[in-house]
Amino acid sequence: MKRKFALTLVCASMVALTGCSEDEKIVYQPDPELEAQLAALEKENGQLNDANLALEQELNDLKENPPIKPHDFASQCASVGIHFDYVDPNGGDTALSAPVSHVAAANDDCLSCHTYDGSGSSGVTPPHADYGDCASCHEGHSDGSEPGGPTGNPTDPSFIQPAFAPGAIDGKTGASGSAYYGSGSYLNAQWLKAQLDAQVHNFRWKEATEDESGVTDLNAACGLENRQHVTDMFPNDGKAYVIEQKDNAIGAKLVATVNRFQDEGMATETPNIATFGFGLKEIEGAYYANMFIGKNNTCYNIIMNGEARLSYYEYDPTQFTKTGLEENSRNRGARILVTTDYTRTGLYGPDWATPVPGAGIGETFKPEDLDWSQVGACNLTLKVESIIPLG
């Protein structure tokens, strides 16, 4: 009886499980929350795919055009999207090692021929204010070049050269035989004049003064005039800066004179060497050197002794060739023998503007007649007697 009852229960269970109609189907109802999450993930995945494609493109671009770390002002500006090329302000023409091809730059700055302590400590008022008007001390002051440029070759002598046996020493001119630096000397007065006037143009960042309108950020700095001539990177330290320009002669200009004095009752002589920015000018077929300096040993000696020796010297320590003008070389220049022109020379009082009575420009004076207590400055004009090789 028990077995029959158990079998009956099993059969009843199977009937319950299989008793559904064939037309009935189970319908799946998706969870709305899961649906929303899935949609969000699909959207995010699409965004990530787009970002990945963009990164791959950027990587390919970087491989083709690798970034350059800013190393000068032009590349510093390029890093913020402002592009321009550096322009050499000298164009290679005034580089010391370049072959001779200089064209004298226009020069309205009398400081190229004048020396003045602008500190104001001496209480001296300089002539013609900021040296902008050169007419009072320069005859025919222009761009420093001959009409059409220098003629001939730089080594073609404009003056008769010392001639003596090799190894001999010429006390009159200071020449020393075969030790001439002839291949590197501007013996042509026109070429030497152009070299004396030629300048190297420099540009740099300078912290602005109270009277200057400087820039404090890189973007503004990248838009300044003369930006293309600056090599140093903008400091970008929050301070205001301006671009400062400075023009320098490409060579050293030296003036040699003799100090003559009494030492313990004995007449004594010692050499005197000074550095002044003299220039050359041509007047009626003759050449003259000119410089405006304060009263000092050089001025006193030139007036009292009536002569001086000038030296112009360009030196490039990077070159291997000793001397030469048409090739890269270490040494270039000339020596200039001059005498004092007491008519074209003018002496001024302590204000640097009032001529000393009887010793102004155009008034021929004698050294022994001077009262040096009245002299404060000297506008010296020296007649060129000879131009001989550097040596």
XYZ file of C-alpha atoms in Angstrom:
391
model
C 0.000 0.000 0.000
C 2.907 2.397 0.844
C 4.576 1.812 -2.502
C 1.346 2.488 -4.379
C 0.894 5.792 -2.465
C 4.435 6.994 -3.239
C 4.017 6.228 -6.908
C 0.807 8.144 -6.924
C 2.593 11.247 -5.496
C 5.317 11.062 -8.139
C 2.805 10.874 -10.903
C 0.896 13.796 -9.473
C 4.082 15.890 -9.364
C 4.904 15.213 -13.005
C 1.399 16.174 -14.033
C 1.840 19.460 -12.181
C 5.131 20.217 -13.945
C 4.015 19.321 -17.433
C 0.459 20.426 -17.246
C 1.192 23.929 -18.842
C -0.314 24.773 -22.138
C 2.054 24.791 -25.145
C 0.854 28.372 -25.994
C 2.288 29.941 -22.813
C 5.894 31.455 -22.930
C 8.153 32.886 -20.236
C 8.823 36.672 -20.991
C 12.105 38.276 -19.601
C 11.609 41.729 -18.079
C 14.972 43.736 -18.106
C 15.959 45.800 -15.074
C 15.692 49.551 -15.980
C 18.594 50.405 -13.694
C 20.868 47.886 -15.392
C 19.757 49.197 -18.780
C 20.796 52.736 -17.778
C 24.189 51.552 -16.528
C 24.800 49.658 -19.768
C 23.978 52.716 -21.873
C 26.305 54.869 -19.788
C 29.138 52.374 -20.146
C 28.656 52.190 -23.888
C 28.807 55.984 -24.142
C 31.904 56.143 -21.966
C 33.548 53.424 -24.038
C 32.898 55.451 -27.215
C 34.460 58.533 -25.641
C 37.512 56.541 -24.578
C 37.888 55.172 -28.082
C 37.776 58.710 -29.510
C 40.335 59.907 -26.951
C 42.577 56.961 -27.749
C 42.453 57.766 -31.469
C 43.336 61.401 -30.706
C 46.297 60.320 -28.544
C 47.513 57.989 -31.265
C 47.366 60.856 -33.767
C 49.203 63.169 -31.356
C 51.862 60.498 -30.827
C 52.344 60.137 -34.570
C 52.626 63.916 -34.900
C 55.219 64.043 -32.117
C 57.215 61.299 -33.813
C 57.246 63.292 -37.028
C 57.866 66.659 -35.313
C 59.484 66.047 -31.936
C 59.125 68.997 -29.522
C 62.150 71.218 -28.907
C 62.804 72.424 -25.395
C 63.027 76.240 -25.387
C 66.681 77.215 -25.583
C 66.469 80.789 -26.859
C 63.901 83.564 -27.058
C 62.441 82.526 -30.415
C 61.846 78.937 -29.251
C 60.524 80.243 -25.928
C 57.898 82.252 -27.821
C 57.127 79.272 -30.057
C 56.267 77.301 -26.922
C 53.322 79.672 -26.357
C 52.248 79.694 -29.988
C 54.022 82.880 -31.153
C 56.334 82.074 -34.042
C 59.118 84.127 -35.616
C 62.681 83.506 -36.768
C 65.785 84.957 -35.112
C 67.449 87.624 -37.258
C 71.139 88.379 -36.758
C 71.237 92.180 -36.252
C 74.680 92.278 -37.821
C 73.933 90.036 -40.776
C 77.376 88.484 -40.454
C 79.001 91.649 -41.811
C 80.508 92.817 -38.536
C 81.623 89.455 -37.192
C 85.302 89.668 -36.319
C 86.103 86.429 -38.119
C 84.251 87.302 -41.323
C 86.133 88.284 -44.473
C 86.287 92.010 -45.020
C 82.911 93.146 -46.302
C 81.959 95.741 -43.733
C 79.720 98.642 -44.627
C 79.989 101.376 -42.038
C 76.743 101.689 -40.127
C 74.954 105.020 -39.895
C 76.309 106.611 -36.754
C 74.551 109.529 -35.097
C 75.906 108.707 -31.658
C 78.685 111.116 -30.754
C 79.761 108.767 -27.971
C 81.542 106.816 -30.701
C 84.014 109.701 -30.838
C 83.451 111.301 -27.446
C 84.118 110.234 -23.901
C 81.998 111.591 -21.079
C 81.318 110.435 -17.555
C 77.554 110.501 -17.546
C 77.229 109.682 -13.864
C 76.614 113.335 -13.084
C 78.994 113.137 -10.155
C 81.293 115.746 -11.663
C 78.517 118.259 -12.201
C 79.550 118.614 -15.840
C 76.871 119.380 -18.406
C 77.777 117.564 -21.634
C 77.728 119.502 -24.902
C 74.689 119.290 -27.192
C 72.600 117.549 -24.546
C 72.301 113.845 -25.321
C 75.003 113.922 -28.024
C 72.274 113.777 -30.630
C 73.530 116.818 -32.569
C 77.029 116.228 -33.878
C 77.268 119.358 -36.038
C 79.187 121.350 -33.433
C 82.115 118.954 -33.336
C 81.971 116.821 -36.482
C 82.470 118.087 -39.986
C 80.400 116.227 -42.561
C 79.233 113.666 -40.022
C 77.284 111.054 -41.958
C 77.199 107.292 -42.207
C 80.979 107.097 -42.051
C 81.417 105.676 -45.534
C 82.926 107.135 -48.655
C 80.521 107.870 -51.550
C 79.940 104.488 -53.156
C 81.938 102.768 -50.418
C 85.707 102.356 -49.962
C 87.701 102.012 -53.162
C 90.650 99.756 -53.827
C 91.790 96.976 -51.526
C 92.102 97.298 -47.745
C 95.852 96.672 -47.940
C 96.515 99.279 -50.657
C 98.525 101.947 -48.768
C 97.227 105.497 -48.724
C 100.573 106.689 -47.322
C 104.204 105.874 -48.086
C 105.260 102.882 -46.001
C 108.472 102.635 -43.939
C 111.214 100.946 -45.980
C 114.326 99.482 -44.362
C 116.270 96.259 -44.150
C 114.532 93.192 -42.677
C 115.122 92.934 -38.962
C 115.852 96.630 -38.597
C 113.968 98.755 -36.097
C 112.537 102.123 -37.124
C 112.285 104.409 -34.141
C 110.515 107.129 -36.092
C 107.472 105.076 -37.068
C 107.726 102.217 -34.596
C 107.799 99.683 -37.447
C 109.977 96.608 -37.059
C 110.995 95.117 -40.381
C 109.666 91.696 -41.295
C 107.379 91.647 -38.245
C 104.791 93.521 -40.335
C 101.210 92.305 -40.122
C 100.661 93.568 -43.633
C 98.103 90.987 -44.723
C 95.874 91.894 -41.781
C 96.265 95.686 -41.864
C 93.862 98.341 -43.135
C 96.451 100.480 -44.899
C 93.825 102.062 -47.146
C 92.494 105.141 -45.315
C 88.984 104.722 -46.746
C 88.772 101.124 -45.561
C 90.207 102.008 -42.160
C 87.686 104.827 -41.802
C 84.842 102.399 -42.581
C 86.149 99.885 -40.042
C 86.456 102.538 -37.328
C 82.829 103.541 -37.915
C 81.422 100.010 -38.219
C 79.601 98.713 -35.158
C 78.271 95.506 -33.682
C 74.594 95.761 -32.700
C 73.603 93.949 -29.504
C 70.164 93.352 -27.958
C 69.367 92.051 -24.477
C 66.741 92.076 -21.707
C 67.062 94.901 -19.195
C 64.941 95.452 -16.141
C 62.734 98.475 -16.823
C 63.269 101.693 -14.907
C 60.457 103.807 -13.508
C 60.475 105.884 -16.695
C 60.250 102.882 -19.013
C 57.173 100.910 -19.963
C 58.276 97.322 -19.607
C 56.486 93.995 -20.082
C 55.973 91.436 -17.346
C 54.725 88.338 -19.168
C 56.062 86.178 -21.974
C 53.234 86.786 -24.444
C 53.743 90.535 -24.282
C 57.511 90.117 -24.556
C 57.091 88.047 -27.722
C 55.351 90.984 -29.389
C 57.961 93.681 -28.702
C 59.803 95.553 -31.418
C 63.259 94.063 -32.084
C 62.137 90.747 -30.576
C 63.738 88.946 -33.550
C 67.211 90.183 -32.540
C 67.127 88.820 -28.958
C 68.771 85.499 -28.141
C 68.487 85.320 -24.334
C 65.224 83.896 -23.032
C 62.774 86.269 -21.366
C 63.323 86.086 -17.559
C 59.563 85.681 -16.962
C 60.008 86.307 -13.239
C 57.185 88.815 -12.824
C 59.435 91.866 -13.167
C 59.086 94.393 -15.992
C 61.673 94.273 -18.781
C 62.537 96.174 -21.945
C 64.762 95.251 -24.873
C 67.972 97.265 -24.633
C 70.134 97.981 -27.693
C 73.850 98.679 -27.468
C 76.144 99.382 -30.416
C 79.856 98.771 -29.937
C 82.879 99.286 -32.152
C 84.202 96.016 -33.501
C 87.797 96.797 -32.493
C 89.815 98.423 -29.702
C 91.020 102.000 -30.236
C 94.159 102.913 -28.307
C 95.963 106.241 -27.986
C 99.674 106.282 -27.077
C 101.360 109.473 -25.861
C 104.396 110.413 -23.773
C 104.274 111.810 -20.235
C 107.045 114.379 -19.788
C 107.706 115.703 -16.307
C 110.367 116.579 -13.750
C 111.246 113.877 -11.256
C 113.629 115.010 -8.506
C 114.955 117.723 -10.756
C 115.472 115.432 -13.730
C 113.527 115.465 -17.018
C 111.638 112.165 -17.202
C 109.515 110.473 -19.847
C 107.062 107.585 -19.471
C 104.636 106.055 -21.961
C 100.921 106.696 -21.549
C 98.291 104.375 -23.071
C 94.566 105.171 -23.098
C 91.424 103.824 -24.795
C 89.215 106.361 -26.552
C 86.676 106.058 -29.369
C 88.400 108.099 -32.045
C 87.172 108.222 -35.620
C 88.553 109.350 -38.980
C 87.254 112.049 -41.303
C 88.484 113.399 -44.629
C 88.894 117.134 -45.137
C 90.132 118.517 -48.465
C 91.937 115.314 -49.363
C 93.648 114.865 -45.989
C 92.612 112.545 -43.168
C 92.133 113.536 -39.538
C 91.435 111.641 -36.335
C 88.988 113.229 -33.923
C 87.949 112.618 -30.315
C 86.218 114.703 -27.638
C 87.551 113.797 -24.183
C 87.875 115.313 -20.749
C 91.074 117.000 -19.589
C 93.488 114.177 -18.768
C 97.033 112.994 -19.453
C 96.197 112.051 -23.040
C 94.763 115.473 -23.865
C 97.636 117.269 -22.114
C 100.289 115.213 -23.900
C 98.711 115.620 -27.334
C 98.515 119.387 -26.888
C 101.915 119.863 -25.289
C 103.885 117.308 -27.350
C 102.108 117.879 -30.649
C 101.772 114.215 -31.608
C 100.374 110.798 -30.729
C 100.270 107.215 -31.987
C 96.876 105.610 -32.499
C 96.219 101.890 -32.735
C 93.162 100.090 -34.064
C 92.993 96.379 -33.270
C 90.464 93.623 -33.964
C 91.139 90.282 -32.271
C 89.347 86.968 -32.683
C 90.726 84.300 -30.305
C 88.820 81.503 -32.078
C 90.910 81.661 -35.258
C 94.054 79.704 -36.168
C 95.425 81.976 -38.895
C 97.630 84.688 -37.428
C 96.730 87.557 -39.720
C 94.663 88.284 -42.832
C 91.730 90.315 -44.138
C 90.302 88.068 -46.841
C 90.282 85.009 -44.582
C 89.351 84.241 -40.990
C 92.210 85.370 -38.765
C 93.135 86.436 -35.240
C 94.712 89.833 -35.860
C 93.528 92.811 -37.889
C 93.985 96.551 -37.614
C 96.451 99.366 -38.219
C 98.663 101.947 -36.544
C 98.080 105.621 -37.228
C 100.769 108.288 -36.810
C 99.223 111.705 -36.098
C 100.220 115.263 -35.270
C 98.131 117.876 -33.468
C 96.189 120.341 -35.603
C 96.098 123.449 -33.392
C 93.567 125.196 -35.620
C 90.942 122.456 -35.882
C 91.392 121.471 -32.226
C 89.249 123.249 -29.635
C 89.555 123.376 -25.843
C 86.555 123.935 -23.554
C 85.995 125.033 -19.986
C 84.756 122.883 -17.080
C 81.209 123.013 -18.489
C 82.419 121.198 -21.625
C 80.633 123.801 -23.746
C 82.343 127.215 -23.366
C 85.491 127.557 -25.528
C 88.679 128.534 -23.725
C 89.497 132.108 -24.877
C 91.933 131.958 -27.775
C 91.815 128.144 -27.979
C 88.484 127.451 -29.642
C 88.010 125.616 -32.930
C 89.372 127.804 -35.714
C 91.699 129.742 -33.394
C 95.321 128.705 -33.832
C 96.975 128.622 -30.416
C 100.339 127.708 -28.943
C 100.636 125.116 -26.147
C 102.896 127.304 -24.060
C 100.246 130.046 -23.961
C 97.580 127.866 -22.341
C 96.280 128.232 -18.809
C 95.346 124.608 -18.052
C 93.255 125.637 -15.048
C 90.698 126.929 -17.574
C 90.522 123.647 -19.505
C 87.869 121.040 -18.754
C 87.501 119.175 -22.046
C 89.354 118.735 -25.324
C 87.945 118.403 -28.836
C 91.091 117.021 -30.436
C 91.717 116.966 -34.186
C 94.872 115.137 -35.243
C 96.272 115.129 -38.770
C 97.064 111.655 -40.059
C 100.679 111.569 -41.218
C 100.817 107.859 -41.957
C 98.924 104.571 -41.624
C 101.267 101.610 -41.167
C 100.689 97.907 -40.490
C 99.554 96.497 -37.227
C 102.541 95.074 -35.412
